[in-house]
């Protein structure tokens, strides 16, 4: 959770959801808080309800004080058989009851909740795009800590995941939120199957709309 929270500090979607001004004095702390909530909820529901998998990667360095190194990056993936639990609103409500709100009114943007609600369209799109593939893997989250980015750690996680999905003959689906990420995932074998725009209800600010990419990777050796 800490690795993913740090990984998404400069993530465009996380910043859009939080709605914090660039000069906000507590921007980093508030981003870490909301990122930990989202990553904690995703990991808890995925691993406990969906029979999901957590894949982590560490730096190639010696242990510190004999305690081992923290994860430099992490990936949370869910099999198609468990996605219904991930989409179950009740699980998210129960997590919120136990852990508070991801965006308390103090400090976060005026439309943070509405922007979160706008993401529901991603669920409908995923269901639509994956209907021809009843067996598949959905990557919920993947990220590398800021200080460890650019060292190939994300690629290591994806190669490990692809080794499993190719052997099973199942496709992999994910969503991403920048042209840079889209290009990176294309390099890893994904294709963009849809582009959509999120828009928060009632939000008329210049940042009201947010573009996202739905991407699919077929297993190696699968027919086109």
PDB file of N, CA and C in Angstrom, residues 144-211:
ATOM      1  N   UNK A 144       5.360   2.023  -9.403  1.00  0.00           N
ATOM      2  CA  UNK A 144       6.700   1.961  -8.817  1.00  0.00           C
ATOM      3  C   UNK A 144       6.951   3.267  -8.070  1.00  0.00           C
ATOM      4  N   UNK A 145       7.533   3.165  -6.893  1.00  0.00           N
ATOM      5  CA  UNK A 145       7.849   4.366  -6.109  1.00  0.00           C
ATOM      6  C   UNK A 145       8.614   5.374  -6.953  1.00  0.00           C
ATOM      7  N   UNK A 146       8.366   6.657  -6.680  1.00  0.00           N
ATOM      8  CA  UNK A 146       8.989   7.707  -7.475  1.00  0.00           C
ATOM      9  C   UNK A 146      10.501   7.582  -7.564  1.00  0.00           C
ATOM     10  N   UNK A 147      11.160   7.265  -6.443  1.00  0.00           N
ATOM     11  CA  UNK A 147      12.621   7.193  -6.421  1.00  0.00           C
ATOM     12  C   UNK A 147      13.159   5.992  -7.183  1.00  0.00           C
ATOM     13  N   UNK A 148      12.306   5.025  -7.490  1.00  0.00           N
ATOM     14  CA  UNK A 148      12.748   3.799  -8.170  1.00  0.00           C
ATOM     15  C   UNK A 148      12.269   3.716  -9.605  1.00  0.00           C
ATOM     16  N   UNK A 149      11.591   4.748 -10.084  1.00  0.00           N
ATOM     17  CA  UNK A 149      11.078   4.706 -11.451  1.00  0.00           C
ATOM     18  C   UNK A 149      12.220   4.852 -12.461  1.00  0.00           C
ATOM     19  N   UNK A 150      12.004   4.294 -13.643  1.00  0.00           N
ATOM     20  CA  UNK A 150      13.001   4.371 -14.703  1.00  0.00           C
ATOM     21  C   UNK A 150      14.081   3.318 -14.610  1.00  0.00           C
ATOM     22  N   UNK A 151      13.902   2.311 -13.755  1.00  0.00           N
ATOM     23  CA  UNK A 151      14.920   1.280 -13.574  1.00  0.00           C
ATOM     24  C   UNK A 151      14.452  -0.094 -14.057  1.00  0.00           C
ATOM     25  N   UNK A 152      13.343  -0.117 -14.759  1.00  0.00           N
ATOM     26  CA  UNK A 152      12.878  -1.377 -15.324  1.00  0.00           C
ATOM     27  C   UNK A 152      12.097  -2.270 -14.378  1.00  0.00           C
ATOM     28  N   UNK A 153      11.725  -1.748 -13.193  1.00  0.00           N
ATOM     29  CA  UNK A 153      11.028  -2.578 -12.221  1.00  0.00           C
ATOM     30  C   UNK A 153       9.598  -2.889 -12.658  1.00  0.00           C
ATOM     31  N   UNK A 154       8.947  -1.902 -13.296  1.00  0.00           N
ATOM     32  CA  UNK A 154       7.607  -2.162 -13.802  1.00  0.00           C
ATOM     33  C   UNK A 154       7.612  -3.255 -14.855  1.00  0.00           C
ATOM     34  N   UNK A 155       8.607  -3.208 -15.741  1.00  0.00           N
ATOM     35  CA  UNK A 155       8.725  -4.238 -16.770  1.00  0.00           C
ATOM     36  C   UNK A 155       8.927  -5.614 -16.180  1.00  0.00           C
ATOM     37  N   UNK A 156       9.688  -5.702 -15.093  1.00  0.00           N
ATOM     38  CA  UNK A 156       9.881  -6.996 -14.424  1.00  0.00           C
ATOM     39  C   UNK A 156       8.562  -7.560 -13.938  1.00  0.00           C
ATOM     40  N   UNK A 157       7.725  -6.715 -13.360  1.00  0.00           N
ATOM     41  CA  UNK A 157       6.428  -7.196 -12.871  1.00  0.00           C
ATOM     42  C   UNK A 157       5.546  -7.656 -14.028  1.00  0.00           C
ATOM     43  N   UNK A 158       5.514  -6.860 -15.095  1.00  0.00           N
ATOM     44  CA  UNK A 158       4.685  -7.243 -16.236  1.00  0.00           C
ATOM     45  C   UNK A 158       5.181  -8.533 -16.881  1.00  0.00           C
ATOM     46  N   UNK A 159       6.479  -8.708 -17.010  1.00  0.00           N
ATOM     47  CA  UNK A 159       6.995  -9.935 -17.609  1.00  0.00           C
ATOM     48  C   UNK A 159       6.622 -11.149 -16.776  1.00  0.00           C
ATOM     49  N   UNK A 160       6.663 -10.997 -15.461  1.00  0.00           N
ATOM     50  CA  UNK A 160       6.245 -12.089 -14.585  1.00  0.00           C
ATOM     51  C   UNK A 160       4.770 -12.396 -14.780  1.00  0.00           C
ATOM     52  N   UNK A 161       3.943 -11.352 -14.829  1.00  0.00           N
ATOM     53  CA  UNK A 161       2.513 -11.546 -15.032  1.00  0.00           C
ATOM     54  C   UNK A 161       2.231 -12.182 -16.393  1.00  0.00           C
ATOM     55  N   UNK A 162       2.904 -11.709 -17.441  1.00  0.00           N
ATOM     56  CA  UNK A 162       2.675 -12.247 -18.779  1.00  0.00           C
ATOM     57  C   UNK A 162       3.106 -13.710 -18.867  1.00  0.00           C
ATOM     58  N   UNK A 163       4.128 -14.081 -18.110  1.00  0.00           N
ATOM     59  CA  UNK A 163       4.524 -15.485 -18.104  1.00  0.00           C
ATOM     60  C   UNK A 163       3.384 -16.373 -17.637  1.00  0.00           C
ATOM     61  N   UNK A 164       2.633 -15.876 -16.634  1.00  0.00           N
ATOM     62  CA  UNK A 164       1.494 -16.641 -16.123  1.00  0.00           C
ATOM     63  C   UNK A 164       0.307 -16.591 -17.076  1.00  0.00           C
ATOM     64  N   UNK A 165      -0.031 -15.394 -17.560  1.00  0.00           N
ATOM     65  CA  UNK A 165      -1.220 -15.272 -18.406  1.00  0.00           C
ATOM     66  C   UNK A 165      -1.024 -15.945 -19.764  1.00  0.00           C
ATOM     67  N   UNK A 166       0.190 -15.889 -20.315  1.00  0.00           N
ATOM     68  CA  UNK A 166       0.439 -16.576 -21.585  1.00  0.00           C
ATOM     69  C   UNK A 166       0.337 -18.085 -21.410  1.00  0.00           C
ATOM     70  N   UNK A 167       0.835 -18.591 -20.283  1.00  0.00           N
ATOM     71  CA  UNK A 167       0.752 -20.042 -20.051  1.00  0.00           C
ATOM     72  C   UNK A 167      -0.698 -20.485 -19.865  1.00  0.00           C
ATOM     73  N   UNK A 168      -1.531 -19.594 -19.330  1.00  0.00           N
ATOM     74  CA  UNK A 168      -2.955 -19.899 -19.148  1.00  0.00           C
ATOM     75  C   UNK A 168      -3.763 -19.606 -20.411  1.00  0.00           C
ATOM     76  N   UNK A 169      -3.162 -18.840 -21.324  1.00  0.00           N
ATOM     77  CA  UNK A 169      -3.871 -18.488 -22.555  1.00  0.00           C
ATOM     78  C   UNK A 169      -4.984 -17.493 -22.342  1.00  0.00           C
ATOM     79  N   UNK A 170      -4.795 -16.552 -21.399  1.00  0.00           N
ATOM     80  CA  UNK A 170      -5.838 -15.568 -21.113  1.00  0.00           C
ATOM     81  C   UNK A 170      -5.322 -14.154 -21.359  1.00  0.00           C
ATOM     82  N   UNK A 171      -6.190 -13.240 -21.779  1.00  0.00           N
ATOM     83  CA  UNK A 171      -5.778 -11.848 -22.000  1.00  0.00           C
ATOM     84  C   UNK A 171      -5.689 -11.058 -20.703  1.00  0.00           C
ATOM     85  N   UNK A 172      -5.063  -9.880 -20.806  1.00  0.00           N
ATOM     86  CA  UNK A 172      -4.901  -8.978 -19.672  1.00  0.00           C
ATOM     87  C   UNK A 172      -5.521  -7.638 -20.046  1.00  0.00           C
ATOM     88  N   UNK A 173      -6.252  -7.060 -19.103  1.00  0.00           N
ATOM     89  CA  UNK A 173      -6.937  -5.788 -19.339  1.00  0.00           C
ATOM     90  C   UNK A 173      -6.541  -4.798 -18.264  1.00  0.00           C
ATOM     91  N   UNK A 174      -6.403  -3.528 -18.659  1.00  0.00           N
ATOM     92  CA  UNK A 174      -6.146  -2.460 -17.694  1.00  0.00           C
ATOM     93  C   UNK A 174      -6.622  -1.127 -18.270  1.00  0.00           C
ATOM     94  N   UNK A 175      -6.691  -0.126 -17.406  1.00  0.00           N
ATOM     95  CA  UNK A 175      -6.968   1.245 -17.826  1.00  0.00           C
ATOM     96  C   UNK A 175      -5.784   2.121 -17.455  1.00  0.00           C
ATOM     97  N   UNK A 176      -5.510   3.119 -18.274  1.00  0.00           N
ATOM     98  CA  UNK A 176      -4.447   4.064 -17.959  1.00  0.00           C
ATOM     99  C   UNK A 176      -4.885   5.463 -18.351  1.00  0.00           C
ATOM    100  N   UNK A 177      -4.085   6.482 -17.966  1.00  0.00           N
ATOM    101  CA  UNK A 177      -4.615   7.839 -18.005  1.00  0.00           C
ATOM    102  C   UNK A 177      -3.669   8.878 -18.579  1.00  0.00           C
ATOM    103  N   UNK A 178      -2.727   8.462 -19.385  1.00  0.00           N
ATOM    104  CA  UNK A 178      -1.882   9.446 -20.054  1.00  0.00           C
ATOM    105  C   UNK A 178      -1.359   8.845 -21.342  1.00  0.00           C
ATOM    106  N   UNK A 179      -1.036   9.709 -22.291  1.00  0.00           N
ATOM    107  CA  UNK A 179      -0.497   9.230 -23.568  1.00  0.00           C
ATOM    108  C   UNK A 179       0.861   8.552 -23.366  1.00  0.00           C
ATOM    109  N   UNK A 180       1.616   9.035 -22.384  1.00  0.00           N
ATOM    110  CA  UNK A 180       2.900   8.408 -22.098  1.00  0.00           C
ATOM    111  C   UNK A 180       2.709   6.976 -21.622  1.00  0.00           C
ATOM    112  N   UNK A 181       1.747   6.772 -20.706  1.00  0.00           N
ATOM    113  CA  UNK A 181       1.471   5.417 -20.236  1.00  0.00           C
ATOM    114  C   UNK A 181       0.914   4.543 -21.353  1.00  0.00           C
ATOM    115  N   UNK A 182       0.050   5.139 -22.179  1.00  0.00           N
ATOM    116  CA  UNK A 182      -0.507   4.371 -23.289  1.00  0.00           C
ATOM    117  C   UNK A 182       0.612   3.866 -24.198  1.00  0.00           C
ATOM    118  N   UNK A 183       1.565   4.732 -24.513  1.00  0.00           N
ATOM    119  CA  UNK A 183       2.685   4.336 -25.360  1.00  0.00           C
ATOM    120  C   UNK A 183       3.527   3.245 -24.698  1.00  0.00           C
ATOM    121  N   UNK A 184       3.730   3.360 -23.392  1.00  0.00           N
ATOM    122  CA  UNK A 184       4.506   2.361 -22.666  1.00  0.00           C
ATOM    123  C   UNK A 184       3.823   1.000 -22.717  1.00  0.00           C
ATOM    124  N   UNK A 185       2.488   0.999 -22.490  1.00  0.00           N
ATOM    125  CA  UNK A 185       1.763  -0.273 -22.503  1.00  0.00           C
ATOM    126  C   UNK A 185       1.682  -0.866 -23.906  1.00  0.00           C
ATOM    127  N   UNK A 186       1.636  -0.023 -24.912  1.00  0.00           N
ATOM    128  CA  UNK A 186       1.698  -0.535 -26.288  1.00  0.00           C
ATOM    129  C   UNK A 186       3.027  -1.264 -26.514  1.00  0.00           C
ATOM    130  N   UNK A 187       4.083  -0.717 -25.969  1.00  0.00           N
ATOM    131  CA  UNK A 187       5.395  -1.343 -26.087  1.00  0.00           C
ATOM    132  C   UNK A 187       5.406  -2.715 -25.408  1.00  0.00           C
ATOM    133  N   UNK A 188       4.564  -2.880 -24.386  1.00  0.00           N
ATOM    134  CA  UNK A 188       4.480  -4.148 -23.669  1.00  0.00           C
ATOM    135  C   UNK A 188       3.503  -5.133 -24.325  1.00  0.00           C
ATOM    136  N   UNK A 189       2.882  -4.719 -25.431  1.00  0.00           N
ATOM    137  CA  UNK A 189       1.998  -5.638 -26.148  1.00  0.00           C
ATOM    138  C   UNK A 189       0.524  -5.357 -26.011  1.00  0.00           C
ATOM    139  N   UNK A 190       0.157  -4.284 -25.321  1.00  0.00           N
ATOM    140  CA  UNK A 190      -1.253  -3.916 -25.192  1.00  0.00           C
ATOM    141  C   UNK A 190      -1.707  -3.139 -26.424  1.00  0.00           C
ATOM    142  N   UNK A 191      -3.008  -3.197 -26.676  1.00  0.00           N
ATOM    143  CA  UNK A 191      -3.644  -2.384 -27.707  1.00  0.00           C
ATOM    144  C   UNK A 191      -4.752  -1.563 -27.054  1.00  0.00           C
ATOM    145  N   UNK A 192      -4.930  -0.344 -27.522  1.00  0.00           N
ATOM    146  CA  UNK A 192      -5.996   0.511 -27.003  1.00  0.00           C
ATOM    147  C   UNK A 192      -7.316   0.108 -27.654  1.00  0.00           C
ATOM    148  N   UNK A 193      -8.275  -0.329 -26.831  1.00  0.00           N
ATOM    149  CA  UNK A 193      -9.571  -0.756 -27.364  1.00  0.00           C
ATOM    150  C   UNK A 193     -10.641   0.315 -27.197  1.00  0.00           C
ATOM    151  N   UNK A 194     -10.353   1.351 -26.413  1.00  0.00           N
ATOM    152  CA  UNK A 194     -11.332   2.425 -26.232  1.00  0.00           C
ATOM    153  C   UNK A 194     -10.654   3.617 -25.571  1.00  0.00           C
ATOM    154  N   UNK A 195     -11.132   4.782 -25.894  1.00  0.00           N
ATOM    155  CA  UNK A 195     -10.729   6.024 -25.230  1.00  0.00           C
ATOM    156  C   UNK A 195     -11.992   6.704 -24.743  1.00  0.00           C
ATOM    157  N   UNK A 196     -12.026   7.078 -23.486  1.00  0.00           N
ATOM    158  CA  UNK A 196     -13.233   7.703 -22.960  1.00  0.00           C
ATOM    159  C   UNK A 196     -12.896   8.877 -22.069  1.00  0.00           C
ATOM    160  N   UNK A 197     -13.871   9.718 -21.877  1.00  0.00           N
ATOM    161  CA  UNK A 197     -13.683  10.934 -21.092  1.00  0.00           C
ATOM    162  C   UNK A 197     -14.532  10.879 -19.831  1.00  0.00           C
ATOM    163  N   UNK A 198     -13.882  11.014 -18.688  1.00  0.00           N
ATOM    164  CA  UNK A 198     -14.593  11.095 -17.413  1.00  0.00           C
ATOM    165  C   UNK A 198     -14.988  12.544 -17.167  1.00  0.00           C
ATOM    166  N   UNK A 199     -16.172  12.730 -16.639  1.00  0.00           N
ATOM    167  CA  UNK A 199     -16.638  14.087 -16.315  1.00  0.00           C
ATOM    168  C   UNK A 199     -17.465  14.036 -15.043  1.00  0.00           C
ATOM    169  N   UNK A 200     -17.079  14.872 -14.081  1.00  0.00           N
ATOM    170  CA  UNK A 200     -17.777  14.912 -12.809  1.00  0.00           C
ATOM    171  C   UNK A 200     -19.057  15.733 -12.933  1.00  0.00           C
ATOM    172  N   UNK A 201     -20.134  15.218 -12.369  1.00  0.00           N
ATOM    173  CA  UNK A 201     -21.417  15.911 -12.401  1.00  0.00           C
ATOM    174  C   UNK A 201     -21.321  17.242 -11.662  1.00  0.00           C
ATOM    175  N   UNK A 202     -21.726  18.313 -12.326  1.00  0.00           N
ATOM    176  CA  UNK A 202     -21.732  19.632 -11.718  1.00  0.00           C
ATOM    177  C   UNK A 202     -20.409  20.358 -11.783  1.00  0.00           C
ATOM    178  N   UNK A 203     -19.370  19.689 -12.242  1.00  0.00           N
ATOM    179  CA  UNK A 203     -18.035  20.303 -12.300  1.00  0.00           C
ATOM    180  C   UNK A 203     -17.899  21.087 -13.593  1.00  0.00           C
ATOM    181  N   UNK A 204     -17.750  22.399 -13.477  1.00  0.00           N
ATOM    182  CA  UNK A 204     -17.588  23.254 -14.657  1.00  0.00           C
ATOM    183  C   UNK A 204     -16.190  23.875 -14.718  1.00  0.00           C
ATOM    184  N   UNK A 205     -15.279  23.353 -13.931  1.00  0.00           N
ATOM    185  CA  UNK A 205     -13.917  23.883 -13.904  1.00  0.00           C
ATOM    186  C   UNK A 205     -13.181  23.488 -15.182  1.00  0.00           C
ATOM    187  N   UNK A 206     -12.064  24.130 -15.472  1.00  0.00           N
ATOM    188  CA  UNK A 206     -11.267  23.772 -16.660  1.00  0.00           C
ATOM    189  C   UNK A 206     -10.746  22.340 -16.611  1.00  0.00           C
ATOM    190  N   UNK A 207     -10.690  21.753 -15.407  1.00  0.00           N
ATOM    191  CA  UNK A 207     -10.199  20.387 -15.244  1.00  0.00           C
ATOM    192  C   UNK A 207     -11.341  19.381 -15.093  1.00  0.00           C
ATOM    193  N   UNK A 208     -12.543  19.761 -15.507  1.00  0.00           N
ATOM    194  CA  UNK A 208     -13.715  18.917 -15.277  1.00  0.00           C
ATOM    195  C   UNK A 208     -13.628  17.571 -15.995  1.00  0.00           C
ATOM    196  N   UNK A 209     -13.015  17.552 -17.177  1.00  0.00           N
ATOM    197  CA  UNK A 209     -12.963  16.327 -17.972  1.00  0.00           C
ATOM    198  C   UNK A 209     -11.584  15.686 -17.891  1.00  0.00           C
ATOM    199  N   UNK A 210     -11.598  14.345 -17.960  1.00  0.00           N
ATOM    200  CA  UNK A 210     -10.350  13.597 -17.838  1.00  0.00           C
ATOM    201  C   UNK A 210     -10.392  12.411 -18.790  1.00  0.00           C
ATOM    202  N   UNK A 211      -9.347  12.282 -19.614  1.00  0.00           N
ATOM    203  CA  UNK A 211      -9.311  11.239 -20.636  1.00  0.00           C
ATOM    204  C   UNK A 211      -8.608   9.985 -20.123  1.00  0.00           C
TER     205      UNK A 211
END
